Coordinates of C-alpha atoms in Angstrom, one line a residue:
X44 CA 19.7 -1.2 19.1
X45 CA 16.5 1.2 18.8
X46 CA 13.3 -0.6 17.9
X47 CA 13.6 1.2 14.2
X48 CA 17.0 -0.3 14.0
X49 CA 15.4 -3.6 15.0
X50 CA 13.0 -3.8 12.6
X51 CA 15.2 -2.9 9.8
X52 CA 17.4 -5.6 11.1
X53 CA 14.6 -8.1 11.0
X54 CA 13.6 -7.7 7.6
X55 CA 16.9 -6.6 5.6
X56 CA 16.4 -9.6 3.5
X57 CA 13.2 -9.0 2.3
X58 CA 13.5 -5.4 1.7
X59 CA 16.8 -6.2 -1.1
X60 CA 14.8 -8.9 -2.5
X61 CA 12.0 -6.7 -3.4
X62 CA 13.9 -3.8 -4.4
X63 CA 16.4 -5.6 -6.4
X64 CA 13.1 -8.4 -8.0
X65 CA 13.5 -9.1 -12.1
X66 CA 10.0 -7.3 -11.7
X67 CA 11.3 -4.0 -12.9
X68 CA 13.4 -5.3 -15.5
X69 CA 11.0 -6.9 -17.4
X70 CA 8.3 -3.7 -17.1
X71 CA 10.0 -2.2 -20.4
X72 CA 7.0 -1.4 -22.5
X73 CA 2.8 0.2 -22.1
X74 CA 1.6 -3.6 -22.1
X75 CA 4.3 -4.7 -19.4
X76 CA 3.2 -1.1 -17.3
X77 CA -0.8 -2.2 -17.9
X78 CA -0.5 -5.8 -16.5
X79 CA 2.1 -4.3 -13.1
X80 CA -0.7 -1.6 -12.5
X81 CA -3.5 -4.5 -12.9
X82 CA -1.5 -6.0 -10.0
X83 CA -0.4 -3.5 -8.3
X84 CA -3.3 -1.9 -7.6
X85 CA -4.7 -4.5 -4.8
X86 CA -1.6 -3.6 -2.8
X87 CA -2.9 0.1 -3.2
X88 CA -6.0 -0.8 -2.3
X89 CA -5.3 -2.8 1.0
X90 CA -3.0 0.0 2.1
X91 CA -5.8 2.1 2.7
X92 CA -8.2 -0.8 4.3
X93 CA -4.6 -0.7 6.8
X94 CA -4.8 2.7 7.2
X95 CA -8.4 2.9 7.7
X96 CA -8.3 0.6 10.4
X97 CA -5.6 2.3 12.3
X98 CA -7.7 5.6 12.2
X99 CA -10.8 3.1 13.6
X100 CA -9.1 2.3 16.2
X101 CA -6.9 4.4 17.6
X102 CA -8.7 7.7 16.8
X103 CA -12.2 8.5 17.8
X104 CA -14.8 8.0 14.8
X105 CA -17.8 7.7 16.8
X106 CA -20.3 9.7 18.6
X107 CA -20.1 11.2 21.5
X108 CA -16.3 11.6 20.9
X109 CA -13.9 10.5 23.8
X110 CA -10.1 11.5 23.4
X111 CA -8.1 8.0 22.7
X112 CA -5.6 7.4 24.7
X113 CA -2.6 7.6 21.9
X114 CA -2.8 11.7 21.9
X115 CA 0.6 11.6 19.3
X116 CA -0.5 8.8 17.4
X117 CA -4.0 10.6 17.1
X118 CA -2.2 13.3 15.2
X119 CA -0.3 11.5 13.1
X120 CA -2.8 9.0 11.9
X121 CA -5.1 12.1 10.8
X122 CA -1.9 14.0 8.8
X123 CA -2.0 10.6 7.0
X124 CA -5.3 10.3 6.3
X125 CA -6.0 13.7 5.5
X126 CA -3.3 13.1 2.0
X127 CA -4.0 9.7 1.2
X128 CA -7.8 10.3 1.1
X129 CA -8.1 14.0 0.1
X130 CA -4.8 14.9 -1.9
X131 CA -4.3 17.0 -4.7
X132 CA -4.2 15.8 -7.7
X133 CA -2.0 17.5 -10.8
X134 CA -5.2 18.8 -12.0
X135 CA -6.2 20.6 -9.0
X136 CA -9.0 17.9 -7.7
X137 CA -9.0 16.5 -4.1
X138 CA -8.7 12.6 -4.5
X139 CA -7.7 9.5 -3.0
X140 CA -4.5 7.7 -3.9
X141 CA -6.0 4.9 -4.6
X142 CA -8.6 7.0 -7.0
X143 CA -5.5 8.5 -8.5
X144 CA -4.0 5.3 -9.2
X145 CA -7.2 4.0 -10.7
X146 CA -7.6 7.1 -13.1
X147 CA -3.8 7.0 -14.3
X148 CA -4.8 3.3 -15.2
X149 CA -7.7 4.8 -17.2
X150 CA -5.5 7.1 -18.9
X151 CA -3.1 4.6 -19.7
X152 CA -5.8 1.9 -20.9
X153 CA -5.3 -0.8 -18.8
X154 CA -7.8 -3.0 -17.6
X155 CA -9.8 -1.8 -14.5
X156 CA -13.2 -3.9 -14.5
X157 CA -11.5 -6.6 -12.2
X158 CA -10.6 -3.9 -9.7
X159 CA -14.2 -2.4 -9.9
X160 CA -16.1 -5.4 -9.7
X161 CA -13.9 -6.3 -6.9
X162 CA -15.1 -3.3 -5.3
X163 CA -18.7 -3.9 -6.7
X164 CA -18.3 -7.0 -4.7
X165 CA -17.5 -6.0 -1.2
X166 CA -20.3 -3.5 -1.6
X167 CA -23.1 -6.0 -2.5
X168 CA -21.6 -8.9 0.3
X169 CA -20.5 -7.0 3.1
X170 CA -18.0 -10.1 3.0
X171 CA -13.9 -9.8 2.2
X172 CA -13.0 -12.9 2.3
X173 CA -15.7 -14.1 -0.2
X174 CA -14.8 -11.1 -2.4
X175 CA -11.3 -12.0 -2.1
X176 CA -11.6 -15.7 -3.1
X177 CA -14.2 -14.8 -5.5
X178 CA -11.7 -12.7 -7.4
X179 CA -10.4 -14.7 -11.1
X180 CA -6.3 -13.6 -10.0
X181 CA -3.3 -15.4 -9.3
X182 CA -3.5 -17.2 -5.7
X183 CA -0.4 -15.0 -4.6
X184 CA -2.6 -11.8 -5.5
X185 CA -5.4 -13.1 -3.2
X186 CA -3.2 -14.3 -0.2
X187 CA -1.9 -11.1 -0.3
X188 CA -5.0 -9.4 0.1
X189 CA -6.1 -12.1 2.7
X190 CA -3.1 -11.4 5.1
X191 CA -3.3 -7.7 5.3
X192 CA -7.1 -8.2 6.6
X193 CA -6.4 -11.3 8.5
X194 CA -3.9 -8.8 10.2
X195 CA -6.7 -6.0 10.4
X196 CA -9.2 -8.3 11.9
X197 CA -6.7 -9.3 14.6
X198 CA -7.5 -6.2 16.1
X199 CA -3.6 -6.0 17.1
X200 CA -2.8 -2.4 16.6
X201 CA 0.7 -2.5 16.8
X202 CA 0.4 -5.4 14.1
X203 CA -1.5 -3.7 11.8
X204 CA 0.9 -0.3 12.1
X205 CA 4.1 -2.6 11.5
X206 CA 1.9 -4.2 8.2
X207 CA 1.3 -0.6 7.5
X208 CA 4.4 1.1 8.2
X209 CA 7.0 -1.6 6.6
X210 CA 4.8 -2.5 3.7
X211 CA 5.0 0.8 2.3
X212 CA 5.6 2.3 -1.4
X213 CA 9.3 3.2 -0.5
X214 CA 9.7 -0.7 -1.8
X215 CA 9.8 0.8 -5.1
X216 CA 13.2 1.7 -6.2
X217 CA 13.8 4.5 -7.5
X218 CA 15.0 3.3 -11.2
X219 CA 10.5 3.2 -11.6
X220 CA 10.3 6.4 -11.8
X221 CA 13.3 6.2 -15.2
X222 CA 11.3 3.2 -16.8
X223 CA 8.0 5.6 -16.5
X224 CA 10.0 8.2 -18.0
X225 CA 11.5 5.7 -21.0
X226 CA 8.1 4.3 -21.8
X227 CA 6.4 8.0 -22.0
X228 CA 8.8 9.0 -24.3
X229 CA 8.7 5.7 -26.4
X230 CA 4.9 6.4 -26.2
X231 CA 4.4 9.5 -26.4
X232 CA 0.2 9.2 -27.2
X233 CA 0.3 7.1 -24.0
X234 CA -0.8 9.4 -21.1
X235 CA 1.5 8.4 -18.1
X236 CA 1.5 12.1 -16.7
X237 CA -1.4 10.7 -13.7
X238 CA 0.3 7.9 -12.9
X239 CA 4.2 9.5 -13.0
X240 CA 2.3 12.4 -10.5
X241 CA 1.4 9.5 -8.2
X242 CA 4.1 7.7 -8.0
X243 CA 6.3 11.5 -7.5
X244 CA 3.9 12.1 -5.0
X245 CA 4.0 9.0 -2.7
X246 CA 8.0 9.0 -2.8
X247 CA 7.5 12.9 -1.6
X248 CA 5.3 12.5 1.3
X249 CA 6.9 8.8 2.3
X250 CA 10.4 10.6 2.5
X251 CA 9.3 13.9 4.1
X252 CA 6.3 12.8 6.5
X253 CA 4.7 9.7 6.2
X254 CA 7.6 7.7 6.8
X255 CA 8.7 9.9 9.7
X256 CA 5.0 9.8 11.4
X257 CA 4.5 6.1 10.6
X258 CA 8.1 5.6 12.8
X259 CA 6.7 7.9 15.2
X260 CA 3.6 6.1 15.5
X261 CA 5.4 2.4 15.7
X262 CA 7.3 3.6 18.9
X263 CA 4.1 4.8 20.6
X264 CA 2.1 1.5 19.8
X265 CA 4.8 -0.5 21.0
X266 CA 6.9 1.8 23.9
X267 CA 9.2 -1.2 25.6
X268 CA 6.4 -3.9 25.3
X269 CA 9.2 -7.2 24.5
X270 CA 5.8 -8.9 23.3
X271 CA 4.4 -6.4 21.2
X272 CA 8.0 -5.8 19.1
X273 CA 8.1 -9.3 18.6
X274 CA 5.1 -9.5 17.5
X275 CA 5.5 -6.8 15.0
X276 CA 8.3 -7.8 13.8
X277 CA 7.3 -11.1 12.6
X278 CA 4.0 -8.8 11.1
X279 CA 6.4 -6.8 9.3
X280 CA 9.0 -10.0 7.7
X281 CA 5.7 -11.6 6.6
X282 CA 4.1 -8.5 5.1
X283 CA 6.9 -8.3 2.9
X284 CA 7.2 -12.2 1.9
X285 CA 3.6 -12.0 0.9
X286 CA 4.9 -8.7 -1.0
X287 CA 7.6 -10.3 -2.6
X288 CA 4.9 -13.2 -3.5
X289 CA 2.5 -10.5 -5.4
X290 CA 5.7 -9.0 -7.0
X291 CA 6.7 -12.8 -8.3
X292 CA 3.3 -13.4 -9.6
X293 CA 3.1 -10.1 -11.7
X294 CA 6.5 -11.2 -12.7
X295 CA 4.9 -14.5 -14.4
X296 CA 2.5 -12.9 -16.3
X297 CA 4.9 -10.5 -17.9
X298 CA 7.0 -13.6 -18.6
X299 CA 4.5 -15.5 -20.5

């Protein structure tokens, strides 16, 4: 068994929990969509603080520039980046994902002023944690957010790529894209056309190269290192438990 294979082993049961969660089921009108995106959009977010610290640390950001000593995973890190901070959007501007997602929830009319005071936050206190625990959101929202940086701040590199790498937006099932599609048409003055782009485009670049480089990048950062796989694997199970967590917790509030 190849370490892919053992990863996938190692969190089978967490992956078909999250792809098969009541989530999507109940997501079947705009006010369902607003309160997932209001959610969602801390897991967006954090995956950028993961990749961020991945490009910290295992590329050179500093001056005077030395070469780092992970040549492939140098390359591949900076591919990623290069999308997820700069793509295009379907009007021709260069944005982030996580802009794109923010806009799409503009469009849409959900509520963004937690998100941006959020933001506001980290800004003014130079302090996560207190911006985390500061935040008025369900505890599973917050514990969410608190384990991807408590992985980040472990300065385990190999941790933070399996966080990064098995946490991804390929635990989306496909069947979104449909209830999108439904709830456009239903809605038709609703403009969904950002936030159907962005969720086209991550499936598109997870499939063709992110998910390839990110694999890539896990068997670099961990080689034959017993310890490290471990390690990561346990990273990985948990990233996706606190995912599942933040998918119950949406769940609630669309229950209500």
């Amino acid at each position: 068994m190849n370490i892919i294979e053992e990863f996938n082993s190692a969190i089978a049961v967490e992956r078909s929990i999250l792809l098969a969660h009541p989530l999507y089921k109940r997501i079947k009108c705009i006010d369902d969509l607003r309160v997932f995106t209001e959610g969602h959009i801390y897991a967006v977010w954090d995956f950028m603080s993961l990749l961020k610290a991945l490009q910290i640390n295992l590329t050179c950001t500093e001056v005077p520039w030395f070469a780092t000593p992970y040549p492939q995973t140098r390359y591949l890190i900076n591919e990623i980046v290069l999308a997820e901070e700069s793509d295009e959007y379907l009007d021709g501007r260069r944005l982030s994902h996580f802009e794109m997602y923010l806009e799409s929830m503009q469009d849409m009319g959900a509520n963004t002023e937690l998100i941006d005071n959020f933001i506001s936050k980290i800004h003014e206190t130079k302090d996560i944690r207190l911006s985390i625990d500061s935040l008025s959101l369900d505890n599973r929202i917050k514990e969410f957010l608190h384990f991807t940086f408590d992985v980040i701040n472990s300065k385990k590199m190999h941790n933070v790529a399996s966080a990064f790498t098995f946490g991804r937006e390929d635990l989306i099932p496909d069947m979104f894209s449909s209830i999108l599609k439904e709830i456009q048409s239903a809605m038709p003055s609703i403009d969904l056309r950002g936030y159907v782009y962005y969720f086209e485009r991550h499936i598109e670049l997870d499939g063709d190269e992110h998910g390839p480089l990110a694999m890539k990048m896990i068997h670099e950062l961990i080689g034959d290192d017993r310890i490290k796989l471990d390690e990561a694997k346990a990273v990985a199970k948990q990233a996706l438990k606190k995912r599942i967590a933040l998918w119950d917790a949406i769940s609630d509030q669309l229950s209500i």
